[in-house]
PDB file of C-alpha atoms and ligand atoms in Angstrom:
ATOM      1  CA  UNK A   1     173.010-117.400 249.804  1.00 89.00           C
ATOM      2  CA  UNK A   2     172.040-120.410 247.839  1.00 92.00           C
ATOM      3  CA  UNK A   3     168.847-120.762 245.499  1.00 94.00           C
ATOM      4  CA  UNK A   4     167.163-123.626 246.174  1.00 91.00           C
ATOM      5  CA  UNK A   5     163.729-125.614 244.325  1.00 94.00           C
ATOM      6  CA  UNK A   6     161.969-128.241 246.744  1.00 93.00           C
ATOM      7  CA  UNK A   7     158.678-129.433 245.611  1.00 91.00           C
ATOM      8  CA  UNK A   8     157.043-132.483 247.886  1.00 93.00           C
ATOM      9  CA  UNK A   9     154.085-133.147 249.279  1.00 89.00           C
ATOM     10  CA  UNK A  10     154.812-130.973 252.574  1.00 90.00           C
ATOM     11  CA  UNK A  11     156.563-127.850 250.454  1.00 90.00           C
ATOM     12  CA  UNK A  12     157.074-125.707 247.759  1.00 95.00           C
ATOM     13  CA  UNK A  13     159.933-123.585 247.510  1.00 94.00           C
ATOM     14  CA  UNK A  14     160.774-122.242 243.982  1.00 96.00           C
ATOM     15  CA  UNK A  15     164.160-120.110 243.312  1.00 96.00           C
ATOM     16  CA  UNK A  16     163.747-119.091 246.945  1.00 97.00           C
ATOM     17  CA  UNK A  17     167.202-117.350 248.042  1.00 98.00           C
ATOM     18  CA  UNK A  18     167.980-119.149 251.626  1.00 97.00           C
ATOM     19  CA  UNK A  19     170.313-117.780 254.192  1.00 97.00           C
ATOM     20  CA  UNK A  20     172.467-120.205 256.805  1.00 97.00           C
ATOM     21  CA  UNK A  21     170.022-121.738 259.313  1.00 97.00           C
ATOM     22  CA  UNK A  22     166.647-120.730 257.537  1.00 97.00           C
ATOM     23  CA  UNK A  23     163.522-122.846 259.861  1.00 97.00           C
ATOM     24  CA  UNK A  24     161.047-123.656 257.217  1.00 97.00           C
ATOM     25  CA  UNK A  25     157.876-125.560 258.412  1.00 97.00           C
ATOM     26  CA  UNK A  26     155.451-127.643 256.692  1.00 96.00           C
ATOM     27  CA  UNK A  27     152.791-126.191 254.066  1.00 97.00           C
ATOM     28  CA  UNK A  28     154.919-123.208 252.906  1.00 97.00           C
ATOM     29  CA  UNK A  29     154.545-122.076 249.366  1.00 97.00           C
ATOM     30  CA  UNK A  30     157.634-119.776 248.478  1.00 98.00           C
ATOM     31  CA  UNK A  31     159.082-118.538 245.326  1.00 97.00           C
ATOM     32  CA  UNK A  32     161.382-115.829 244.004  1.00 98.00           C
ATOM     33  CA  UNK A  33     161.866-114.428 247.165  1.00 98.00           C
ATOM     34  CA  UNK A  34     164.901-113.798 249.573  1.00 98.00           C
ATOM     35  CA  UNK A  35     164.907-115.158 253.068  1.00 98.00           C
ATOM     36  CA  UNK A  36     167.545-114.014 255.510  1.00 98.00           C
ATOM     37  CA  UNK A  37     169.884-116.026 257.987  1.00 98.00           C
ATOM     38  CA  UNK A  38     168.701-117.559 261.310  1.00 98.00           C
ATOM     39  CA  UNK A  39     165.031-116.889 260.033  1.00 98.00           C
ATOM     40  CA  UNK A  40     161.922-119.124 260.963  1.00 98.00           C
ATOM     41  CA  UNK A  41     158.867-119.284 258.367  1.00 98.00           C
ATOM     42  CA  UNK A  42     155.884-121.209 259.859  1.00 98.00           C
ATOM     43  CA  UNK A  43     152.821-123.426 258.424  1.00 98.00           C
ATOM     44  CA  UNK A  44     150.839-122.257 255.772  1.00 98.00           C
ATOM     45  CA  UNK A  45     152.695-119.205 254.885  1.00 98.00           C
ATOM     46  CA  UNK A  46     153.211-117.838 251.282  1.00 98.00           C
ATOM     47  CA  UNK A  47     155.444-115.729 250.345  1.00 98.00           C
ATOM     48  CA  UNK A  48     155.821-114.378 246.935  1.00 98.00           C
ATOM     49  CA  UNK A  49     158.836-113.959 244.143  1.00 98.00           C
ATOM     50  CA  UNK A  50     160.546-110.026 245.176  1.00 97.00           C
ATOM     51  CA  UNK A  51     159.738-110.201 249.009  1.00 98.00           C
ATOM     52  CA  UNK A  52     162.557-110.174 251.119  1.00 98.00           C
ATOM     53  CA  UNK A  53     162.494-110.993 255.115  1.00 98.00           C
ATOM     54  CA  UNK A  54     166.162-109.928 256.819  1.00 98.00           C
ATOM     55  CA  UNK A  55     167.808-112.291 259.168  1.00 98.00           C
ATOM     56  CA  UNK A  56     166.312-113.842 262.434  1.00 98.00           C
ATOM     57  CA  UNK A  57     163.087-112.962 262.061  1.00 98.00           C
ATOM     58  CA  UNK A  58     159.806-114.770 262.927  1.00 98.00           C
ATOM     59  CA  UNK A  59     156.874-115.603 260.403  1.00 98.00           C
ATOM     60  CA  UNK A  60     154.188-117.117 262.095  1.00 98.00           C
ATOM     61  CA  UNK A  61     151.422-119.415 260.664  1.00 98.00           C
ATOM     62  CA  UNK A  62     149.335-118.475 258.022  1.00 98.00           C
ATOM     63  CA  UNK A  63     150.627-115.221 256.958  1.00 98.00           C
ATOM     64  CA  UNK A  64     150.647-113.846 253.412  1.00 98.00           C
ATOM     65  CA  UNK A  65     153.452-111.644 252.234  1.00 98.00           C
ATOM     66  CA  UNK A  66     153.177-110.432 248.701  1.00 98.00           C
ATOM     67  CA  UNK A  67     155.709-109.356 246.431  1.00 98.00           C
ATOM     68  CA  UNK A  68     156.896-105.604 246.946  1.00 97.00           C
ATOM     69  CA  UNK A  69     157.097-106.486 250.924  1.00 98.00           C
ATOM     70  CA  UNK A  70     160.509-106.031 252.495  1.00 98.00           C
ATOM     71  CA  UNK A  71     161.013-106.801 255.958  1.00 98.00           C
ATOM     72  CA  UNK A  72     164.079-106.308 257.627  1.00 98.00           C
ATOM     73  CA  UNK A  73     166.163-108.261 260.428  1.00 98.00           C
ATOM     74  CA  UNK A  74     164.736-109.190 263.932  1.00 98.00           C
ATOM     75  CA  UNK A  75     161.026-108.452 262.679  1.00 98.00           C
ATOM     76  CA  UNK A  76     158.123-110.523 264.320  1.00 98.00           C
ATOM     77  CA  UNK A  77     155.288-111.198 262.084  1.00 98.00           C
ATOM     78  CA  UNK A  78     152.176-113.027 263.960  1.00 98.00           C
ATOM     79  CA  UNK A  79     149.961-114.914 262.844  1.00 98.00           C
ATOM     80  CA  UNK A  80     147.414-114.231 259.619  1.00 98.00           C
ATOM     81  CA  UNK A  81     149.248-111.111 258.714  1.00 98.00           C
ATOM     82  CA  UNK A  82     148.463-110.088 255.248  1.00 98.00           C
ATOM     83  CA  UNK A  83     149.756-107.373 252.967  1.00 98.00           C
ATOM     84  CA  UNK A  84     148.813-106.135 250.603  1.00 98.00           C
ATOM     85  CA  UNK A  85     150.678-104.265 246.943  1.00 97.00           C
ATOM     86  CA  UNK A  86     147.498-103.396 245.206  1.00 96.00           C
ATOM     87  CA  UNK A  87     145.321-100.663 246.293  1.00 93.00           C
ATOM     88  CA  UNK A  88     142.726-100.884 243.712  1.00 94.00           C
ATOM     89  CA  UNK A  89     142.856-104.362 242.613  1.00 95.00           C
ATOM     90  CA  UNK A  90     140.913-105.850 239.488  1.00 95.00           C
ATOM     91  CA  UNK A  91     140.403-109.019 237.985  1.00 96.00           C
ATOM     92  CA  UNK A  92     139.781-108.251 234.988  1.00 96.00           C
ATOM     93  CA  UNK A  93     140.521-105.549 232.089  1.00 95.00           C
ATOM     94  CA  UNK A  94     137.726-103.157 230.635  1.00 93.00           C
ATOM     95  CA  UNK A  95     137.346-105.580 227.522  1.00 95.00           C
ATOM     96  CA  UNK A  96     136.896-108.483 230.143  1.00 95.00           C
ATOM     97  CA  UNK A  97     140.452-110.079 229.694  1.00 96.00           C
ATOM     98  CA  UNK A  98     141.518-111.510 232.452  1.00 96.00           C
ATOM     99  CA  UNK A  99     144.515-108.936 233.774  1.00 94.00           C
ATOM    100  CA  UNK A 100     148.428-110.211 233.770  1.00 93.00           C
ATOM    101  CA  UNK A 101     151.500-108.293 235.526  1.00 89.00           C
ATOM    102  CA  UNK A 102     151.035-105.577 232.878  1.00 91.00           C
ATOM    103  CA  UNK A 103     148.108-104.412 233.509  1.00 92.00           C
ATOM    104  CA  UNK A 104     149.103-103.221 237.433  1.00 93.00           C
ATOM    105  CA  UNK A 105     151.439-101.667 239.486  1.00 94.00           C
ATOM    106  CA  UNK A 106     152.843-103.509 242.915  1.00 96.00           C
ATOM    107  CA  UNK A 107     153.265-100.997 245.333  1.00 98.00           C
ATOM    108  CA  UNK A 108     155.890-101.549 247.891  1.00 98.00           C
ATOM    109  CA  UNK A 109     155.628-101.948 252.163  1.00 98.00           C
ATOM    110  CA  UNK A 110     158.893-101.837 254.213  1.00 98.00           C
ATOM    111  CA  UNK A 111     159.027-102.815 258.197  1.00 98.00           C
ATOM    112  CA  UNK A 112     161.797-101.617 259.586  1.00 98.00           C
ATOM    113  CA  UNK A 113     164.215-103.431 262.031  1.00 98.00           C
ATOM    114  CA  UNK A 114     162.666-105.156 265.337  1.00 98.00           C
ATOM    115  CA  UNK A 115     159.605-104.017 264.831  1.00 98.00           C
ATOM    116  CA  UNK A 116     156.388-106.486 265.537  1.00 98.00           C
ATOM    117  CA  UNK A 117     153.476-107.026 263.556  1.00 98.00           C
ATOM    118  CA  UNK A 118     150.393-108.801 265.721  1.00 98.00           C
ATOM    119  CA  UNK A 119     148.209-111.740 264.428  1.00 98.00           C
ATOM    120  CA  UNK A 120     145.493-110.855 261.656  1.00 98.00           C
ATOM    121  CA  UNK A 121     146.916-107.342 261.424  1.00 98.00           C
ATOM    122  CA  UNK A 122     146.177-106.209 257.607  1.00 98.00           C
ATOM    123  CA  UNK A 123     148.985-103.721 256.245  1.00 98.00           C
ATOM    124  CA  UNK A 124     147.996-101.780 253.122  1.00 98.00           C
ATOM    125  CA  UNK A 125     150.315-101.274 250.541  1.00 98.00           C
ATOM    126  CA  UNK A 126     152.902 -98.332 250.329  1.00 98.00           C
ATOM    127  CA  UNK A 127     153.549 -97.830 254.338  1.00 98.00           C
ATOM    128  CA  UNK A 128     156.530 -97.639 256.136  1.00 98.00           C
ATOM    129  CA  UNK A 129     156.462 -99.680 259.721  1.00 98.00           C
ATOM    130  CA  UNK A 130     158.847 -98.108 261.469  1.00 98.00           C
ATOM    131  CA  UNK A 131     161.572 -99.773 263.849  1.00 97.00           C
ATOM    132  CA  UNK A 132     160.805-101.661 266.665  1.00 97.00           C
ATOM    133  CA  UNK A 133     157.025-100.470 266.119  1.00 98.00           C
ATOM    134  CA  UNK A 134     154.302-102.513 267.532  1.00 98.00           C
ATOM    135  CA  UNK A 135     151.293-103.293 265.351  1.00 98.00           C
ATOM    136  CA  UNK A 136     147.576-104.287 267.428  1.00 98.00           C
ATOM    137  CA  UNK A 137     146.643-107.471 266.554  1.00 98.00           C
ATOM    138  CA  UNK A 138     143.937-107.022 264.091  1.00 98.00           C
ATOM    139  CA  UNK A 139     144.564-103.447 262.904  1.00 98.00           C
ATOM    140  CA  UNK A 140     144.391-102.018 259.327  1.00 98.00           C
ATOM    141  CA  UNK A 141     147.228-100.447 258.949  1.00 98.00           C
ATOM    142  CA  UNK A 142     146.908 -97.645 256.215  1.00 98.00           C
ATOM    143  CA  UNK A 143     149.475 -94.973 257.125  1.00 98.00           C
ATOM    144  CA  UNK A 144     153.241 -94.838 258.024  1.00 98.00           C
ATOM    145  CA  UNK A 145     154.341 -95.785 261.569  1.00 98.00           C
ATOM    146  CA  UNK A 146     156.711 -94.210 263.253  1.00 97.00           C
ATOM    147  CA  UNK A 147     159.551 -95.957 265.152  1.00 97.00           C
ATOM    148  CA  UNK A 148     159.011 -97.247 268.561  1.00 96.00           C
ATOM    149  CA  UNK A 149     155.199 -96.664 268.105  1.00 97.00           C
ATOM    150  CA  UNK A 150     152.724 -98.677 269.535  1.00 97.00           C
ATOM    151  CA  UNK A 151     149.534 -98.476 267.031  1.00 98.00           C
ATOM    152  CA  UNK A 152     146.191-100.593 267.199  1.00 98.00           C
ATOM    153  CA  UNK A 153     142.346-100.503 265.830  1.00 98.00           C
ATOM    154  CA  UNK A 154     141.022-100.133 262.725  1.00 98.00           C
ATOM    155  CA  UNK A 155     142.290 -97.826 261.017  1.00 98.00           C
ATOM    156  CA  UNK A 156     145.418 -98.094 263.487  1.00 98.00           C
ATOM    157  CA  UNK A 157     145.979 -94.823 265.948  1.00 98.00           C
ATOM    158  CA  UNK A 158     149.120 -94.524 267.698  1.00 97.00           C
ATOM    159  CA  UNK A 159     148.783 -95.808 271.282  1.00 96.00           C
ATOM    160  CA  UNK A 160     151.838 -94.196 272.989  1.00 95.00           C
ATOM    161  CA  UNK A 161     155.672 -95.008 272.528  1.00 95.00           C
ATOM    162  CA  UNK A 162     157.561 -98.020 273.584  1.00 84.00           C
ATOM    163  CA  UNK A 163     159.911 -97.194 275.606  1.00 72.00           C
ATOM    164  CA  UNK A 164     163.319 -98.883 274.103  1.00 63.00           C
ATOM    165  CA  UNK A 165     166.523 -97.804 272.991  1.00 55.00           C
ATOM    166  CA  UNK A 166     166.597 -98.039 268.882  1.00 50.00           C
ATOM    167  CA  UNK A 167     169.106-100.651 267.404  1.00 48.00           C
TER     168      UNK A 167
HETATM  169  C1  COA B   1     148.604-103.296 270.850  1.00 53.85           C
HETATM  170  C2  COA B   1     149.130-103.960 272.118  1.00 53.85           C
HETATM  171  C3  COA B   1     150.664-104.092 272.036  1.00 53.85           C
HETATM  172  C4  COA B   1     148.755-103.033 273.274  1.00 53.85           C
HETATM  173  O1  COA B   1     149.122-103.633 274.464  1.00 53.85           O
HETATM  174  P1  COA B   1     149.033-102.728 275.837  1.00 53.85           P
HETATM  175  O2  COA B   1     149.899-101.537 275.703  1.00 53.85           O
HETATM  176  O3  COA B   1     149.272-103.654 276.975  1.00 53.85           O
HETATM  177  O4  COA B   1     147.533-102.196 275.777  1.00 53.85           O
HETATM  178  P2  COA B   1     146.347-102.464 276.818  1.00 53.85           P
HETATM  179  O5  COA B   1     146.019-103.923 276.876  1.00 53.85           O
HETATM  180  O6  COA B   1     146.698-101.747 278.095  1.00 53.85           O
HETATM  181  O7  COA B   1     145.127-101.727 276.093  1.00 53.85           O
HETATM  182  C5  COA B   1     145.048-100.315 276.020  1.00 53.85           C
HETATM  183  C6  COA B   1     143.803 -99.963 275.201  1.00 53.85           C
HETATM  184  O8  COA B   1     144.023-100.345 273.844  1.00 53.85           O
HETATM  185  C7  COA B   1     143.029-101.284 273.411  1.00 53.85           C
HETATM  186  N1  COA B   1     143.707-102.289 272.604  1.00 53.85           N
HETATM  187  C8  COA B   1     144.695-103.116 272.956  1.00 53.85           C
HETATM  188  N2  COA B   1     145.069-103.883 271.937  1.00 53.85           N
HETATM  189  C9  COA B   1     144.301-103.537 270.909  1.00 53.85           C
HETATM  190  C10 COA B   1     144.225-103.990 269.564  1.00 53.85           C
HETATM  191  N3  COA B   1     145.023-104.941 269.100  1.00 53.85           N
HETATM  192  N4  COA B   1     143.321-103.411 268.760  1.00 53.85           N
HETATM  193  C11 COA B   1     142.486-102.433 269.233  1.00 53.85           C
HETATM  194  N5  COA B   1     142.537-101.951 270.492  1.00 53.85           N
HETATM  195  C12 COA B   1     143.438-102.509 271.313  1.00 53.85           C
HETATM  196  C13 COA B   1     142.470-101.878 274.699  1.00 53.85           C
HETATM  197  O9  COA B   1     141.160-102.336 274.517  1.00 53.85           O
HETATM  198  C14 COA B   1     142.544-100.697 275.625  1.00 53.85           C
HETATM  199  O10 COA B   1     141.469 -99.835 275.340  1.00 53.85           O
HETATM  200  P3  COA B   1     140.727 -99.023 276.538  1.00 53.85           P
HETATM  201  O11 COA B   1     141.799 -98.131 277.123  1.00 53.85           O
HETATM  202  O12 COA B   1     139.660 -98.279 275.820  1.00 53.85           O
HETATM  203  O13 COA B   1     140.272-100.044 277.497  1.00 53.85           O
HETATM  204  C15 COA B   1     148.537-105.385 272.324  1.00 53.85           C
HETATM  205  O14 COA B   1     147.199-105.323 272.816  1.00 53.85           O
HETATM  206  C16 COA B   1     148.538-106.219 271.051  1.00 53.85           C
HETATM  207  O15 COA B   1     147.577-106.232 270.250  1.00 53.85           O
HETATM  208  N6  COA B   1     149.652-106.974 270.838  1.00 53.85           N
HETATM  209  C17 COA B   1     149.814-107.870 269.733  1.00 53.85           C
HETATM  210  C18 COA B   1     149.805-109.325 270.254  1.00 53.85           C
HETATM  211  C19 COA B   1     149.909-110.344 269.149  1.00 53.85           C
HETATM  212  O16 COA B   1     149.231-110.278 268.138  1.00 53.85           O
HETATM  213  N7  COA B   1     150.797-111.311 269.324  1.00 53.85           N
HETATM  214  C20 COA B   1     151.042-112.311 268.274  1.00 53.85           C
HETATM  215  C21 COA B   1     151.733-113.538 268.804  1.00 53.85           C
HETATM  216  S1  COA B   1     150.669-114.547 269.788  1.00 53.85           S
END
């Protein structure tokens, strides 16, 4: 994998680790984060330094993916997904200081392999999406998911099972 640093008036990639064949679109903003082989990242998506997305997978448009998030290969992401890494977040510190790194903890997310995430779905921080799940578009997802589950709503319910064969 090579590092690479483009900054223009259409991008801006900082030490983002790039696979062979990466798709990057217009209006990303990328940085310290790890981007698998055959992958395609669409418009207006960010993705922040310690994510990592696995190999051919699809980002769509206007996601978010925070640090902490690791997505494996073959994962669909639609569009407006956000995660999240902070349950309780804060601006600011007791004595009013504005808070830095130190001052919270990023909790982590993993999707598993194949699975599919549907547009404006929010994932809180510290589940596991299993493989080949399906996520509702628009659900709040605040618990694990299990593989090959279909889930939906707010907070997501499993729906029933997809019925494929695992990877
Ligand atoms: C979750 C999903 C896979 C379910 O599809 P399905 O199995 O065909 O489900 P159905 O359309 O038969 O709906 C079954 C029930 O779930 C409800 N439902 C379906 N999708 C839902 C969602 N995203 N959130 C909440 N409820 C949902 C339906 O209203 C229906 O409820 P009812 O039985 O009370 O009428 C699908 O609706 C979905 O959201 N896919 C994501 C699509 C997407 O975001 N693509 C992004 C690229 S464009």
């Amino acid at each position: 994998m090579d590092t690479i640093t483009i900054n223009n008036d259409k991008q801006s990639l900082h030490n983002v680790r790039l696979g062979k064949d990466v798709k990057i679109y217009n209006f990303v903003n990328a940085y310290g984060c790890t981007i698998g082989d055959g992958t395609k990242v669409g418009t207006f998506v960010e993705i922040q330094k310690g994510a990592t997305i696995g190999q051919n997978c699809k980002i769509s448009s206007h996601t978010f993916i925070c640090e902490g998030v690791h997505i494996a290969n073959n994962v669909f992401i639609g569009h407006n997904v956000t995660f999240i890494n902070d349950k309780f977040p804060q601006a600011t510190n007791e004595d009013g200081s504005m808070q830095t790194e130190e001052d919270w903890s990023c909790i982590e997310t993993h999707v598993g392999e194949g699975a599919s995430i549907g547009s404006s779905a929010t994932i809180l921080c510290g589940v596991r999406i299993g493989k080949k799940a399906i996520v509702g578009a628009g659900s709040v997802v605040t618990r694990d998911v299990p593989d090959n589950a279909v889930v939906a709503g707010n907070p997501a319910r499993l729906m029933k099972y997809f019925n494929h064969i695992l990877i």
